[in-house]
Each structure stands twice: as structure tokens, then as C-alpha cells.
CSV table of C-alpha atoms in Angstrom, one decimal:
chain,number,residue,atom,x,y,z
P,1450,MET,CA,0.0,0.0,0.0
P,1451,THR,CA,1.5,3.3,-1.1
P,1452,SER,CA,1.4,6.4,1.0
P,1453,GLU,CA,-1.0,9.0,-0.3
P,1454,THR,CA,1.5,11.8,0.5
P,1455,ALA,CA,4.7,10.3,-0.9
P,1456,GLY,CA,5.6,11.9,-4.2
P,1457,SER,CA,2.3,13.7,-4.3
P,1458,THR,CA,1.9,17.2,-5.9
P,1459,PRO,CA,1.0,19.9,-3.3
P,1460,PRO,CA,-2.3,21.6,-3.9
P,1461,ASP,CA,-2.4,24.7,-6.0
P,1462,ASN,CA,-3.1,26.9,-3.0
P,1463,LEU,CA,0.2,25.7,-1.3
P,1464,LYS,CA,2.4,26.3,-4.3
P,1465,PRO,CA,4.7,29.4,-4.0
P,1466,ARG,CA,3.4,32.2,-6.1
P,1467,GLN,CA,5.6,34.3,-8.3
P,1468,ARG,CA,5.2,38.0,-7.9
P,1469,ALA,CA,3.7,39.6,-11.0
P,1470,THR,CA,5.8,42.2,-12.8
P,1471,LEU,CA,4.2,45.6,-12.4
P,1472,LYS,CA,3.2,47.0,-15.7
P,1473,VAL,CA,3.8,50.6,-16.7
P,1474,ASN,CA,1.5,52.7,-18.9
P,1475,LYS,CA,2.2,54.4,-22.1
P,1476,VAL,CA,2.8,58.1,-21.4
P,1477,THR,CA,2.0,60.7,-24.0
P,1478,ALA,CA,2.5,64.5,-24.4
P,1479,ASP,CA,-1.1,64.9,-23.4
P,1480,ASP,CA,-0.4,63.1,-20.1
P,1481,VAL,CA,2.5,65.5,-19.4
P,1482,ALA,CA,0.3,68.5,-20.2
P,1483,ALA,CA,-2.5,67.2,-18.0
P,1484,ALA,CA,-0.1,66.5,-15.1
P,1485,LEU,CA,1.3,70.1,-15.4
P,1486,LYS,CA,-2.3,71.4,-15.2
P,1487,ALA,CA,-3.1,69.3,-12.2
P,1488,GLY,CA,0.2,70.3,-10.6
P,1489,PHE,CA,-0.5,74.0,-11.0
P,1490,SER,CA,-4.0,73.4,-9.6
P,1491,ASP,CA,-2.5,71.8,-6.5
P,1492,PHE,CA,-0.1,74.7,-6.1
P,1493,LEU,CA,-3.0,77.2,-6.2
P,1494,ALA,CA,-5.0,75.0,-3.8
P,1495,ARG,CA,-2.3,75.2,-1.1
P,1496,PRO,CA,0.0,78.1,-2.3
P,1497,VAL,CA,1.5,79.0,1.1
P,1498,MET,CA,2.3,75.4,2.1
P,1499,SER,CA,3.6,74.5,-1.3
P,1500,SER,CA,5.8,77.7,-1.5
P,1501,ALA,CA,7.2,77.0,1.9
P,1502,PHE,CA,8.9,73.9,0.5
P,1503,GLY,CA,10.2,75.9,-2.4
P,1504,LEU,CA,11.5,78.6,0.0
P,1505,PHE,CA,13.3,76.0,2.2
P,1506,TYR,CA,15.0,74.5,-0.8
P,1507,ALA,CA,16.0,78.0,-2.1
P,1508,LEU,CA,17.4,79.0,1.3
P,1509,PHE,CA,19.4,75.8,1.4
P,1510,GLY,CA,20.9,76.6,-1.9
P,1511,ILE,CA,21.9,80.1,-0.8
P,1512,LEU,CA,23.4,78.6,2.4
P,1513,ILE,CA,25.6,76.2,0.3
P,1514,VAL,CA,26.9,79.1,-1.9
P,1515,TRP,CA,27.6,81.2,1.2
P,1516,CYS,CA,29.5,78.4,2.9
P,1517,LEU,CA,31.6,77.8,-0.2
P,1518,VAL,CA,32.5,81.5,-0.3
P,1519,TRP,CA,33.3,81.5,3.4
P,1520,LEU,CA,35.5,78.5,3.0
P,1521,GLY,CA,37.3,79.9,0.0
P,1522,LYS,CA,36.1,77.1,-2.3
P,1523,ILE,CA,35.3,79.5,-5.1
P,1524,TRP,CA,35.7,76.9,-7.8
P,1525,MET,CA,33.0,74.7,-6.3
P,1526,ILE,CA,30.2,77.4,-6.6
P,1527,ILE,CA,29.3,76.8,-10.3
P,1528,PRO,CA,29.4,72.9,-10.0
P,1529,ALA,CA,27.3,73.1,-6.8
P,1530,ILE,CA,24.7,75.3,-8.4
P,1531,ALA,CA,24.7,73.1,-11.5
P,1532,GLY,CA,24.3,69.9,-9.5
P,1533,PHE,CA,21.9,71.4,-6.9
P,1534,PRO,CA,18.8,70.4,-8.8
P,1535,LEU,CA,19.8,66.8,-8.6
P,1536,VAL,CA,18.5,66.6,-5.0
P,1537,ALA,CA,15.2,68.2,-5.9
P,1538,PRO,CA,13.2,64.9,-6.2
P,1539,PHE,CA,13.9,64.1,-2.5
P,1540,ALA,CA,13.2,67.7,-1.4
P,1541,ALA,CA,9.7,67.4,-3.0
P,1542,ALA,CA,8.5,64.5,-0.8
P,1543,GLY,CA,6.2,66.8,1.1
P,1544,LEU,CA,4.8,68.1,-2.1
P,1545,TYR,CA,3.9,64.5,-3.2
P,1546,GLU,CA,2.0,64.0,0.0
P,1547,ILE,CA,0.1,67.3,-0.4
P,1548,SER,CA,-1.0,66.2,-3.9
P,1549,ARG,CA,-1.9,62.8,-2.7
P,1550,ARG,CA,-4.2,64.2,0.0
P,1551,LEU,CA,-5.7,66.7,-2.4
P,1552,GLN,CA,-6.4,64.0,-4.9
P,1553,ASN,CA,-8.1,61.9,-2.2
P,1554,GLY,CA,-10.1,64.8,-0.9
P,1555,GLU,CA,-8.6,64.6,2.5
P,1556,SER,CA,-8.3,67.6,4.9
P,1557,PHE,CA,-4.8,68.2,6.3
P,1558,GLY,CA,-2.5,70.7,7.8
P,1559,TRP,CA,1.2,71.1,8.5
P,1560,SER,CA,1.1,68.4,11.3
P,1561,GLU,CA,-0.2,65.7,8.9
P,1562,ILE,CA,2.3,66.5,6.1
P,1563,LEU,CA,5.3,66.8,8.4
P,1564,THR,CA,4.4,63.6,10.2
P,1565,VAL,CA,4.3,61.7,7.0
P,1566,MET,CA,7.6,63.1,6.0
P,1567,ALA,CA,9.2,62.2,9.3
P,1568,ASP,CA,7.8,58.6,9.0
P,1569,GLN,CA,9.8,58.2,5.8
P,1570,ARG,CA,12.9,57.7,7.8
P,1571,ASN,CA,11.5,54.2,8.8
P,1572,ARG,CA,10.7,53.4,5.2
P,1573,GLU,CA,12.6,53.0,1.9
P,1574,MET,CA,12.7,56.8,1.1
P,1575,GLY,CA,15.8,57.0,3.2
P,1576,TRP,CA,17.6,54.7,0.8
P,1577,MET,CA,16.5,56.8,-2.1
P,1578,ALA,CA,17.9,59.9,-0.4
P,1579,PHE,CA,21.2,58.0,0.0
P,1580,VAL,CA,21.2,57.2,-3.8
P,1581,THR,CA,20.4,60.9,-4.6
P,1582,LEU,CA,23.1,62.3,-2.4
P,1583,MET,CA,25.6,59.8,-3.6
P,1584,VAL,CA,25.0,60.9,-7.2
P,1585,PHE,CA,25.4,64.5,-6.1
P,1586,TRP,CA,28.7,63.6,-4.4
P,1587,VAL,CA,29.9,61.8,-7.6
P,1588,TRP,CA,28.9,64.9,-9.5
P,1589,MET,CA,31.0,67.2,-7.4
P,1590,TYR,CA,34.0,64.8,-7.3
P,1591,GLN,CA,34.0,64.4,-11.1
P,1592,ILE,CA,34.0,68.2,-11.5
P,1593,ARG,CA,37.0,68.3,-9.2
P,1594,LEU,CA,38.7,65.6,-11.2
P,1595,TRP,CA,38.3,67.4,-14.5
P,1596,LEU,CA,39.5,70.6,-12.9
P,1597,ALA,CA,42.7,68.9,-11.8
P,1598,ILE,CA,43.3,67.2,-15.1
P,1599,ILE,CA,42.3,70.0,-17.6
P,1600,LEU,CA,42.8,73.2,-15.6
P,1601,GLN,CA,45.7,72.2,-13.5
P,1602,ASP,CA,47.7,75.3,-14.1
P,1603,ALA,CA,44.8,77.8,-13.7
P,1604,SER,CA,44.5,80.1,-10.7
P,1605,PHE,CA,41.3,80.3,-8.8
P,1606,SER,CA,42.1,82.9,-6.2
P,1607,ASP,CA,38.8,84.6,-6.7
P,1608,PHE,CA,35.5,84.0,-8.5
P,1609,GLU,CA,36.4,86.3,-11.4
P,1610,GLY,CA,39.6,84.4,-12.0
P,1611,PHE,CA,37.7,81.2,-12.0
P,1612,LEU,CA,35.2,82.5,-14.6
P,1613,THR,CA,38.0,83.8,-16.8
P,1614,ALA,CA,39.9,80.4,-16.7
P,1615,VAL,CA,36.7,78.5,-17.5
P,1616,PHE,CA,35.0,80.7,-20.1
P,1617,LEU,CA,37.9,82.6,-21.8
P,1618,THR,CA,40.6,79.9,-22.3
P,1619,PRO,CA,40.8,76.8,-24.6
P,1620,GLU,CA,41.4,74.6,-21.6
P,1621,GLY,CA,38.3,76.1,-20.0
P,1622,TRP,CA,36.2,75.3,-23.0
P,1623,THR,CA,37.5,71.7,-22.9
P,1624,PHE,CA,36.6,71.5,-19.3
P,1625,LEU,CA,33.0,72.8,-20.0
P,1626,ALA,CA,32.6,70.2,-22.8
P,1627,VAL,CA,33.8,67.3,-20.8
P,1628,GLY,CA,32.1,68.3,-17.6
P,1629,THR,CA,28.8,68.9,-19.5
P,1630,CYS,CA,28.9,65.4,-21.1
P,1631,SER,CA,29.8,63.6,-17.9
P,1632,GLY,CA,27.2,65.6,-16.0
P,1633,ALA,CA,24.5,64.8,-18.5
P,1634,VAL,CA,25.2,61.1,-18.1
P,1635,LEU,CA,24.8,61.4,-14.3
P,1636,SER,CA,21.7,63.5,-14.6
P,1637,ALA,CA,20.1,61.0,-17.0
P,1638,VAL,CA,20.9,58.1,-14.6
P,1639,LEU,CA,19.5,59.9,-11.6
P,1640,PHE,CA,16.4,61.1,-13.5
P,1641,SER,CA,15.7,57.6,-14.7
P,1642,VAL,CA,15.9,55.9,-11.3
P,1643,THR,CA,13.9,58.6,-9.4
P,1644,VAL,CA,11.3,60.2,-11.8
P,1645,VAL,CA,8.5,58.0,-10.4
P,1646,ALA,CA,10.4,56.1,-7.7
P,1647,MET,CA,10.1,58.9,-5.1
P,1648,PRO,CA,6.3,59.3,-5.3
P,1649,MET,CA,6.0,55.5,-5.6
P,1650,LEU,CA,7.8,54.9,-2.3
P,1651,LEU,CA,5.6,57.5,-0.7
P,1652,ASP,CA,2.4,56.0,-2.1
P,1653,ARG,CA,3.1,52.2,-1.7
P,1654,GLU,CA,4.8,49.7,0.5
P,1655,THR,CA,7.6,48.6,-1.8
P,1656,ASN,CA,11.4,48.5,-1.6
P,1657,PHE,CA,13.6,51.2,-3.2
P,1658,VAL,CA,15.2,48.8,-5.7
P,1659,SER,CA,11.8,47.8,-7.1
P,1660,ALA,CA,10.7,51.4,-7.3
P,1661,MET,CA,13.9,52.3,-9.2
P,1662,ILE,CA,13.3,49.4,-11.6
P,1663,VAL,CA,9.8,50.6,-12.3
P,1664,SER,CA,11.1,54.2,-12.8
P,1665,VAL,CA,13.7,53.1,-15.3
P,1666,ARG,CA,11.0,51.1,-17.2
P,1667,VAL,CA,8.8,54.1,-17.4
P,1668,VAL,CA,11.7,56.0,-19.0
P,1669,THR,CA,12.8,53.3,-21.4
P,1670,GLU,CA,9.3,52.5,-22.5
P,1671,ASN,CA,8.5,56.2,-23.0
P,1672,PRO,CA,11.8,57.7,-24.1
P,1673,VAL,CA,10.7,60.6,-26.1
P,1674,VAL,CA,8.0,61.9,-23.7
P,1675,MET,CA,10.2,61.4,-20.6
P,1676,LEU,CA,13.2,63.1,-22.3
P,1677,ALA,CA,10.9,66.0,-23.0
P,1678,TRP,CA,9.8,66.0,-19.3
P,1679,ALA,CA,13.4,65.9,-18.2
P,1680,ALA,CA,14.2,68.9,-20.5
P,1681,ILE,CA,11.3,70.8,-19.0
P,1682,ILE,CA,12.6,70.2,-15.5
P,1683,SER,CA,16.1,71.1,-16.4
P,1684,VAL,CA,15.3,74.4,-18.2
P,1685,THR,CA,12.8,75.4,-15.5
P,1686,MET,CA,15.3,74.7,-12.7
P,1687,VAL,CA,18.2,76.5,-14.3
P,1688,LEU,CA,16.0,79.6,-15.0
P,1689,SER,CA,14.8,79.4,-11.4
P,1690,LEU,CA,18.4,79.5,-10.0
P,1691,ALA,CA,19.2,82.7,-11.8
P,1692,PRO,CA,17.5,85.2,-9.4
P,1693,ALA,CA,19.4,84.0,-6.3
P,1694,PHE,CA,17.5,80.7,-6.2
P,1695,LEU,CA,14.3,82.6,-5.4
P,1696,GLY,CA,12.5,81.3,-8.5
P,1697,LEU,CA,12.5,77.9,-6.8
P,1698,ILE,CA,9.9,79.2,-4.4
P,1699,PHE,CA,7.3,78.8,-7.2
P,1700,THR,CA,8.8,76.4,-9.7
P,1701,LEU,CA,9.8,73.6,-7.3
P,1702,PRO,CA,6.3,73.2,-5.9
P,1703,ILE,CA,4.7,73.1,-9.3
P,1704,LEU,CA,7.2,70.6,-10.6
P,1705,GLY,CA,6.8,68.5,-7.5
P,1706,HIS,CA,3.0,68.4,-7.7
P,1707,THR,CA,3.3,67.7,-11.4
P,1708,THR,CA,5.6,64.7,-10.8
P,1709,TRP,CA,3.0,63.2,-8.5
P,1710,HIS,CA,0.3,63.3,-11.2
P,1711,LEU,CA,2.7,62.1,-13.9
P,1712,TYR,CA,3.5,59.1,-11.7
P,1713,GLN,CA,-0.2,58.4,-11.3
P,1714,ARG,CA,-0.5,58.3,-15.1
P,1715,ALA,CA,2.6,56.2,-15.7
P,1716,VAL,CA,2.1,53.5,-13.1
P,1717,PRO,CA,-1.2,51.6,-12.8
P,1718,PRO,CA,-2.9,51.7,-9.4
P,1719,ALA,CA,-1.9,49.0,-6.9
P,1720,GLY,CA,-4.0,45.9,-6.9
P,1721,PRO,CA,-5.7,44.4,-3.9
């Protein structure tokens, strides 16, 4: 008599289930336009709260420049300003939460938003902050490397001397070309892994690696539209930096709210 259990196949409900791969939606120019419209509406719905995040980010940028001047690191000012927008996705975490609550019709104040932001230290958002800051560190280090290799004989005793060496010499033009190319690669990598990963981590219980993979898939499956969105962000941020970072008071909140709505259109809602 053979045992009923020996060599038997386990029931279907006891078999390990493979996790389904999350699909991403096709994103069009109309989606970007609609997300921008919704982002602007969110800004108008809570202008003071949204602008406060932009103001904090702008003041942080001013503080960085002041510290570099105080430390005599004149050559680091332009690289720091150019790389400063790289950390914007992490700075916009509170803006994502504002948009999420507005979208769900929830009432909220500062305590609710700040509580959610503080809670992120116990979730995966902290790891994404580490990734963002690491890329920013690499950005600054590669600028220093190119300075040492290409402009090794230049003098940076003051800011004017630095500008002269960079913009009015053949070596400076080479430095700008090489630095721009390497910086573009770093920016593209960071944009790809964070464009929807940040709002996704705020919205769902998932790990940061999975969120980055989904973000990269959104970019690779919608390259033209996402490249256009990256260009909009880059141009807007650069123009916002010109008036002593103060343009960020308005542009950062709108871009942050827009990113939330673009994420909603790019990634299907979570299943049960």
C-alpha cells in the first residue's frame, strides 16, 4: 500500500506564487500637459504650504553658496549650483503628500504633512535619499577631477579668476565640454531611477530597488516623452536658479506636484 502523501503534488493553494511584474502605462505628451495642469492646480489649492517647501529649498541653496565663499572654495560654486537640482526629487517628498491628499479629498494641515515626511525615515525613502546624495557627491567629485586634469595650471584665487579660466581659455572650453557630457550622463541616470520612484515609495509599500526598476522602465518605454519632461525640468530649474535661487519658491512646488500626477498616469494603481 503506497502512501498518499509520498511523491504527491502539493495543492495549488500551497504552491509558492511568483510576484507579478508591475506594468507601466504608455505616457503621451497629453499626459504631461494634464499633469502640469493638475500640478499647477495643486499649487493654487495650497500656495502657502507649497511655496514653503520651495523657500526652504532655495534657502538651502543660498546657504551652500555662502558656505563655499566663506571656506574659500570658489571653484565649487558653479558645480554646486549646476548639481543642486539633482537633489530636488527628494526635497519634493512633502509636495507629493500634499498632492496625494488633495487627490483623495482629505483635509490636512502642517502636522499631517510633516508627520508623513518624518515617517519616511523608517521606510525606503531614506535609501533613495542616499542614492540621490551619492550621485550628487559623484557629480562634485568628477568636476574636481576634470579641474585637476584639464585646468591644473589655472589660478582660482577669486571668483572672477575662475570665470576667466573657464570661459575665456581653450582649456576652460574643454573643461566645460567634458564636464557637461559627464554631468549629462549622471543627470540622466538619476532622472531615470527617481522620476517615479520617489512618489511611488511615498504611495506604496515597496522597496527602493523595485521602485527604481519601475522608474527606469517608465523612462525606457516612453523615451521621447520622458526626455521632454526631463528637458522641461532642467530648463525650469536652471532659470529658477538665476534670481538668487528665489525662482524655486514657485517652480519647485509646481514641478513636485506635477511629478506626482505624472507618476499616477505612468504607473497603474496598486491591486488588492
